[in-house]
Amino acid sequence: ISNYFNSADVFINPITSGGGIKVKLVEALSYGLPVASSEQGAEGIDMAATGNQMVTSPDNDITDFCHKIVASWNTPVSIPEAFLEKYQWKKIVGELAMRINQIKA
């Protein structure tokens, strides 16, 4: 999937149903893509950790969503350190391993 993320200018996430964190959204953010998402599509993501990298629109507000896509299209973004601290796989696995080791001890 890295070929798709590396070739994209913006990640569009119009999800309006479902629950839990959206892994593809986290992956797109980790690739440094600007993201336009519905509110439901961004559920589970800490907006403060995304900096200016992700914008959301109310679910089913197609006009606002289209405006957010265009606004995001060539917006320069960088991956915020807060995002990496919270969502980077290496960090998550390291914390999990530490907790498992604490239980084993």
GROMACS .gro file of C-alpha atoms in nm, residues 17-72:
model
   56
   17SER     CA    1  -2.051   0.436   0.972
   18GLY     CA    2  -1.856   0.185   1.174
   19GLY     CA    3  -1.654   0.211   1.489
   20GLY     CA    4  -1.309   0.196   1.628
   21ILE     CA    5  -0.989   0.343   1.498
   22LYS     CA    6  -0.940   0.341   1.122
   23VAL     CA    7  -0.599   0.185   1.052
   24LYS     CA    8  -0.572   0.316   0.694
   25LEU     CA    9  -0.628   0.669   0.826
   26VAL     CA   10  -0.344   0.629   1.075
   27GLU     CA   11  -0.124   0.489   0.798
   28ALA     CA   12  -0.203   0.784   0.570
   29LEU     CA   13  -0.115   1.026   0.848
   30SER     CA   14   0.210   0.839   0.916
   31TYR     CA   15   0.303   0.882   0.548
   32GLY     CA   16   0.266   1.257   0.591
   33LEU     CA   17  -0.044   1.288   0.375
   34PRO     CA   18  -0.292   1.565   0.436
   35VAL     CA   19  -0.624   1.405   0.531
   36ALA     CA   20  -0.982   1.515   0.469
   37SER     CA   21  -1.220   1.302   0.674
   38SER     CA   22  -1.577   1.285   0.790
   39GLU     CA   23  -1.618   1.313   1.167
   40GLN     CA   24  -1.716   0.945   1.191
   41GLY     CA   25  -1.416   0.850   0.980
   42ALA     CA   26  -1.184   1.027   1.224
   43GLU     CA   27  -1.341   0.878   1.536
   44GLY     CA   28  -1.074   0.737   1.764
   45ILE     CA   29  -0.801   0.970   1.636
   46ASP     CA   30  -0.665   1.236   1.869
   47MET     CA   31  -0.713   1.548   1.656
   48ALA     CA   32  -0.464   1.742   1.869
   49ALA     CA   33  -0.195   1.490   1.770
   50THR     CA   34  -0.253   1.547   1.396
   51GLY     CA   35  -0.155   1.915   1.392
   52ASN     CA   36  -0.272   2.071   1.064
   53GLN     CA   37  -0.248   1.737   0.885
   54MET     CA   38  -0.616   1.637   0.919
   55VAL     CA   39  -0.940   1.829   0.876
   56THR     CA   40  -1.288   1.691   0.934
   57SER     CA   41  -1.635   1.765   0.804
   58PRO     CA   42  -1.970   1.682   0.959
   59ASP     CA   43  -2.094   1.343   0.843
   60ASN     CA   44  -2.293   1.361   0.517
   61ASP     CA   45  -2.210   1.730   0.457
   62ILE     CA   46  -2.081   1.671   0.105
   63THR     CA   47  -2.032   2.039   0.023
   64ASP     CA   48  -1.813   2.100   0.327
   65PHE     CA   49  -1.628   1.775   0.265
   66CYS     CA   50  -1.546   1.879  -0.094
   67HIS     CA   51  -1.422   2.218   0.030
   68LYS     CA   52  -1.199   2.044   0.286
   69ILE     CA   53  -1.054   1.815   0.017
   70VAL     CA   54  -0.964   2.112  -0.203
   71ALA     CA   55  -0.820   2.306   0.093
   72SER     CA   56  -0.610   2.004   0.195
   0.00000   0.00000   0.00000
